[in-house]
Amino acid sequence: GAVVSQHPSWVICKSGTSVKIECRSLDFQATTMFWYRQFPKQSLMLMATSNEGSKATYEQGVEKDKFLINHASLTLSTLTVTSAHPEDSSFYICSVRDFRSSYNEQFFGPGTRLTVL
Amino acid sequence: QKEVEQDPGPLSVPEGAIVSLNCTYSNSAFQYFMWYRQYSRKGPELLMYTYSSGNKEDGRFTAQVDKSSKYISLFIRDSQPSDSATYLCAMKRDQGAQKLVFGQGTRLTINP
């Protein structure tokens, strides 16, 4: 399946600053990528669907002005957490939907751990 | 009520034991069912993918789906310490569906 990388793997920032997380599809041109958030000992919650060349689709309750998503190319999507606060501290994971596979499965990146002080 | 319910555990078993992990769901429209394994501080890794009811086996792993009961299971035979991880079930309505709905995940520890 698709190979997905994320950068950085972890980041610590001060409250009020913005943080950008990159998600790259290394072996597959992905028209669709997904961003998830995972709190400790909890499941993955879909935040938004990132579409190449168009606006992202956000899930209910996710602030689009706070979590800016840019899918500028078929191999790169970025998530920017603007004016981060301690409650934004979480594990952010992206995934790629691989249309080459039998069931169009999603393959996940290794995640980025964000800590906001 | 959550769409997908999964016992968070933790579940601790001795090496070599058979492990049974389960999820129940409420939406009868789900047809595609997945199990992911997630090691600590890593992204989920797809283990099993099944469609509709029935069994699917891959090495030491067997996935079962009972749509009539809205119940899915993952069995791990001859469990190894390297199987220690969090196991997440996930499901979606149809092959083209964008959104996966995940269970909470079960933390599993295999003791040597």
CSV table of C-alpha atoms in Angstrom, one decimal:
chain,number,residue,atom,x,y,z
A,1,GLY,CA,0.0,0.0,0.0
A,2,ALA,CA,0.8,3.7,-0.1
A,3,VAL,CA,3.8,4.8,1.9
A,4,VAL,CA,3.1,8.0,3.9
A,5,SER,CA,5.5,10.2,5.8
A,6,GLN,CA,4.9,13.1,8.2
A,7,HIS,CA,7.2,15.9,9.4
A,8,PRO,CA,8.0,16.7,12.0
A,9,SER,CA,7.4,13.6,14.2
A,10,TRP,CA,7.1,15.8,17.2
A,11,VAL,CA,7.0,19.5,18.0
A,12,ILE,CA,6.8,21.6,21.1
A,13,CYS,CA,5.6,25.2,20.7
A,14,LYS,CA,4.4,28.1,22.9
A,15,SER,CA,0.8,29.0,23.3
A,16,GLY,CA,-0.3,31.5,20.6
A,17,THR,CA,2.2,30.4,17.9
A,18,SER,CA,1.3,28.5,14.7
A,19,VAL,CA,2.6,25.1,13.8
A,20,LYS,CA,2.7,23.4,10.3
A,21,ILE,CA,2.7,19.7,9.9
A,22,GLU,CA,3.5,18.1,6.5
A,23,CYS,CA,2.1,14.8,5.2
A,24,ARG,CA,3.7,13.3,2.1
A,25,SER,CA,2.6,10.4,-0.1
A,26,LEU,CA,6.0,8.9,-1.1
A,27,ASP,CA,5.0,6.4,-3.8
A,28,PHE,CA,1.5,7.4,-4.9
A,29,GLN,CA,-0.1,10.6,-6.2
A,30,ALA,CA,-2.9,11.1,-3.8
A,31,THR,CA,-5.9,13.3,-4.8
A,32,THR,CA,-7.3,12.8,-1.3
A,33,MET,CA,-5.6,12.8,2.1
A,34,PHE,CA,-7.2,12.7,5.5
A,35,TRP,CA,-6.2,14.4,8.8
A,36,TYR,CA,-7.0,12.8,12.1
A,37,ARG,CA,-6.5,13.7,15.7
A,38,GLN,CA,-5.9,11.3,18.5
A,39,PHE,CA,-6.0,12.1,22.2
A,40,PRO,CA,-4.2,9.8,24.7
A,41,LYS,CA,-5.9,6.4,25.0
A,42,GLN,CA,-8.7,7.5,22.6
A,43,SER,CA,-9.5,6.6,19.0
A,44,LEU,CA,-8.8,8.5,15.8
A,45,MET,CA,-11.2,11.3,15.1
A,46,LEU,CA,-11.4,12.5,11.5
A,47,MET,CA,-10.8,16.3,11.3
A,48,ALA,CA,-10.9,17.0,7.6
A,49,THR,CA,-10.5,15.6,4.1
A,50,SER,CA,-7.9,17.2,2.1
A,51,ASN,CA,-8.6,17.4,-1.7
A,52,GLU,CA,-5.8,18.3,-4.1
A,53,GLY,CA,-6.5,21.7,-5.8
A,54,SER,CA,-9.6,22.5,-3.8
A,55,LYS,CA,-10.8,23.4,-0.4
A,56,ALA,CA,-10.7,20.9,2.4
A,57,THR,CA,-13.8,19.4,3.8
A,58,TYR,CA,-14.0,19.7,7.6
A,59,GLU,CA,-15.9,17.5,10.0
A,60,GLN,CA,-18.5,19.0,12.2
A,61,GLY,CA,-17.1,20.8,15.2
A,62,VAL,CA,-13.6,21.3,13.6
A,63,GLU,CA,-12.7,25.0,13.3
A,64,LYS,CA,-11.5,25.5,9.7
A,65,ASP,CA,-9.9,28.9,10.6
A,66,LYS,CA,-7.9,27.2,13.3
A,67,PHE,CA,-6.8,24.1,11.4
A,68,LEU,CA,-5.7,25.3,8.0
A,69,ILE,CA,-5.3,22.6,5.4
A,70,ASN,CA,-3.5,23.0,2.1
A,71,HIS,CA,-3.2,20.2,-0.5
A,72,ALA,CA,-1.1,22.0,-3.0
A,73,SER,CA,0.2,18.9,-4.8
A,74,LEU,CA,-0.6,15.3,-5.4
A,75,THR,CA,2.1,14.3,-2.9
A,76,LEU,CA,1.9,16.9,-0.1
A,77,SER,CA,-0.8,18.1,2.3
A,78,THR,CA,-0.1,20.4,5.2
A,79,LEU,CA,-2.0,21.1,8.4
A,80,THR,CA,-1.3,24.4,10.1
A,81,VAL,CA,-2.5,24.8,13.7
A,82,THR,CA,-3.0,28.5,14.1
A,83,SER,CA,-2.7,30.3,17.5
A,84,ALA,CA,-2.1,27.0,19.2
A,85,HIS,CA,-3.3,26.4,22.8
A,86,PRO,CA,-2.6,23.7,25.3
A,87,GLU,CA,-5.9,22.0,24.4
A,88,ASP,CA,-4.6,21.5,20.9
A,89,SER,CA,-1.9,19.2,22.2
A,90,SER,CA,-2.5,15.9,20.5
A,91,PHE,CA,-1.3,13.3,18.1
A,92,TYR,CA,-2.0,14.3,14.5
A,93,ILE,CA,-2.1,11.6,11.9
A,94,CYS,CA,-2.6,11.8,8.2
A,95,SER,CA,-3.7,9.1,5.8
A,96,VAL,CA,-3.8,8.5,2.1
A,97,ARG,CA,-6.6,6.7,0.3
A,98,ASP,CA,-4.8,4.3,-2.1
A,99,PHE,CA,-7.0,3.7,-5.2
A,100,ARG,CA,-4.5,1.0,-6.4
A,101,SER,CA,-5.6,-1.3,-3.7
A,102,SER,CA,-8.6,-3.7,-3.9
A,103,TYR,CA,-10.7,-1.9,-1.5
A,104,ASN,CA,-9.3,1.7,-1.6
A,105,GLU,CA,-7.9,1.3,1.8
A,106,GLN,CA,-6.4,4.2,3.8
A,107,PHE,CA,-2.7,4.0,4.8
A,108,PHE,CA,-1.5,6.1,7.6
A,109,GLY,CA,1.5,8.2,8.3
A,110,PRO,CA,3.6,7.8,11.5
A,111,GLY,CA,1.9,10.7,13.2
A,112,THR,CA,3.1,14.0,14.7
A,113,ARG,CA,2.9,14.7,18.4
A,114,LEU,CA,2.1,18.3,19.2
A,115,THR,CA,2.7,19.7,22.6
A,116,VAL,CA,1.6,23.3,23.3
A,117,LEU,CA,3.0,24.8,26.4
B,1,GLN,CA,-24.4,6.0,21.8
B,2,LYS,CA,-21.2,5.7,19.8
B,3,GLU,CA,-21.5,4.2,16.3
B,4,VAL,CA,-18.7,1.8,17.1
B,5,GLU,CA,-18.0,0.4,20.5
B,6,GLN,CA,-14.7,-1.3,21.5
B,7,ASP,CA,-13.6,-2.4,24.9
B,8,PRO,CA,-10.5,-0.2,25.6
B,9,GLY,CA,-8.9,-2.8,27.9
B,10,PRO,CA,-6.2,-3.0,28.8
B,11,LEU,CA,-5.9,-6.7,28.0
B,12,SER,CA,-3.0,-8.7,29.2
B,13,VAL,CA,-2.4,-12.3,28.2
B,14,PRO,CA,0.6,-14.8,28.3
B,15,GLU,CA,2.6,-15.5,25.2
B,16,GLY,CA,1.1,-18.2,23.1
B,17,ALA,CA,-2.4,-17.5,24.1
B,18,ILE,CA,-5.3,-17.0,21.7
B,19,VAL,CA,-6.5,-13.4,21.8
B,20,SER,CA,-10.0,-12.3,20.9
B,21,LEU,CA,-10.7,-8.6,20.2
B,22,ASN,CA,-14.2,-7.4,19.5
B,23,CYS,CA,-16.2,-4.5,18.3
B,24,THR,CA,-19.9,-3.8,18.1
B,25,TYR,CA,-21.6,-1.3,15.9
B,26,SER,CA,-25.0,0.3,15.5
B,27,ASN,CA,-25.1,1.3,11.9
B,28,SER,CA,-26.4,-1.6,9.8
B,29,ALA,CA,-25.2,0.2,6.6
B,30,PHE,CA,-21.5,-0.6,7.4
B,31,GLN,CA,-20.2,-3.2,5.0
B,32,TYR,CA,-16.5,-2.9,5.0
B,33,PHE,CA,-14.6,-3.7,8.2
B,34,MET,CA,-10.9,-3.2,9.1
B,35,TRP,CA,-8.5,-3.9,11.9
B,36,TYR,CA,-5.5,-1.7,12.4
B,37,ARG,CA,-2.6,-2.2,14.7
B,38,GLN,CA,-1.0,0.8,16.3
B,39,TYR,CA,2.2,0.7,18.2
B,40,SER,CA,2.9,3.4,20.8
B,41,ARG,CA,3.5,6.8,19.2
B,42,LYS,CA,3.1,5.4,15.7
B,43,GLY,CA,0.5,5.6,13.0
B,44,PRO,CA,-2.0,2.7,12.6
B,45,GLU,CA,-1.0,-0.1,10.3
B,46,LEU,CA,-3.7,-2.0,8.3
B,47,LEU,CA,-3.9,-5.7,9.4
B,48,MET,CA,-7.1,-7.1,8.0
B,49,TYR,CA,-9.8,-5.9,5.6
B,50,THR,CA,-13.1,-7.8,5.2
B,51,TYR,CA,-16.3,-7.2,3.3
B,52,SER,CA,-19.7,-8.2,4.6
B,53,SER,CA,-20.1,-11.2,6.8
B,54,GLY,CA,-17.7,-14.1,7.0
B,55,ASN,CA,-14.2,-15.0,8.0
B,56,LYS,CA,-10.8,-14.0,6.7
B,57,GLU,CA,-7.5,-15.6,7.7
B,58,ASP,CA,-4.0,-14.2,7.3
B,59,GLY,CA,-1.3,-16.1,9.1
B,60,ARG,CA,-2.0,-16.0,12.8
B,61,PHE,CA,-4.8,-13.5,12.4
B,62,THR,CA,-8.4,-14.2,11.7
B,63,ALA,CA,-11.1,-11.6,11.2
B,64,GLN,CA,-14.8,-12.5,11.6
B,65,VAL,CA,-17.8,-10.4,10.7
B,66,ASP,CA,-21.3,-11.1,11.9
B,67,LYS,CA,-23.5,-8.5,10.3
B,68,SER,CA,-26.7,-9.9,11.8
B,69,SER,CA,-25.3,-9.3,15.3
B,70,LYS,CA,-23.4,-6.2,14.2
B,71,TYR,CA,-20.3,-7.7,15.8
B,72,ILE,CA,-16.8,-8.1,14.5
B,73,SER,CA,-13.8,-9.9,15.9
B,74,LEU,CA,-10.1,-10.3,15.5
B,75,PHE,CA,-8.4,-13.5,16.7
B,76,ILE,CA,-4.7,-13.7,17.2
B,77,ARG,CA,-3.3,-17.2,17.5
B,78,ASP,CA,0.1,-18.1,19.1
B,79,SER,CA,0.4,-14.5,20.4
B,80,GLN,CA,3.8,-13.0,20.6
B,81,PRO,CA,5.2,-10.1,22.6
B,82,SER,CA,5.6,-8.2,19.4
B,83,ASP,CA,1.8,-8.3,19.1
B,84,SER,CA,1.6,-5.9,22.0
B,85,ALA,CA,-0.1,-2.8,20.6
B,86,THR,CA,-3.4,-1.1,20.4
B,87,TYR,CA,-5.8,-2.7,18.0
B,88,LEU,CA,-8.4,-0.5,16.4
B,89,CYS,CA,-11.4,-1.6,14.5
B,90,ALA,CA,-12.8,0.6,11.7
B,91,MET,CA,-15.6,0.4,9.3
B,92,LYS,CA,-17.3,2.2,6.4
B,93,ARG,CA,-20.5,2.0,4.5
B,94,ASP,CA,-19.3,1.3,1.0
B,95,GLN,CA,-16.1,0.9,-0.9
B,96,GLY,CA,-16.1,4.4,-2.2
B,97,ALA,CA,-16.9,5.9,1.2
B,98,GLN,CA,-14.4,8.5,2.3
B,99,LYS,CA,-15.0,8.3,6.0
B,100,LEU,CA,-13.8,5.6,8.3
B,101,VAL,CA,-15.4,5.2,11.7
B,102,PHE,CA,-13.0,3.9,14.4
B,103,GLY,CA,-13.5,2.1,17.6
B,104,GLN,CA,-11.7,3.4,20.7
B,105,GLY,CA,-9.0,0.8,20.4
B,106,THR,CA,-8.0,-2.1,22.7
B,107,ARG,CA,-4.6,-2.0,24.4
B,108,LEU,CA,-3.1,-5.5,24.3
B,109,THR,CA,0.0,-6.7,26.1
B,110,ILE,CA,1.5,-10.1,25.5
B,111,ASN,CA,3.6,-11.2,28.4
B,112,PRO,CA,6.7,-13.4,27.7
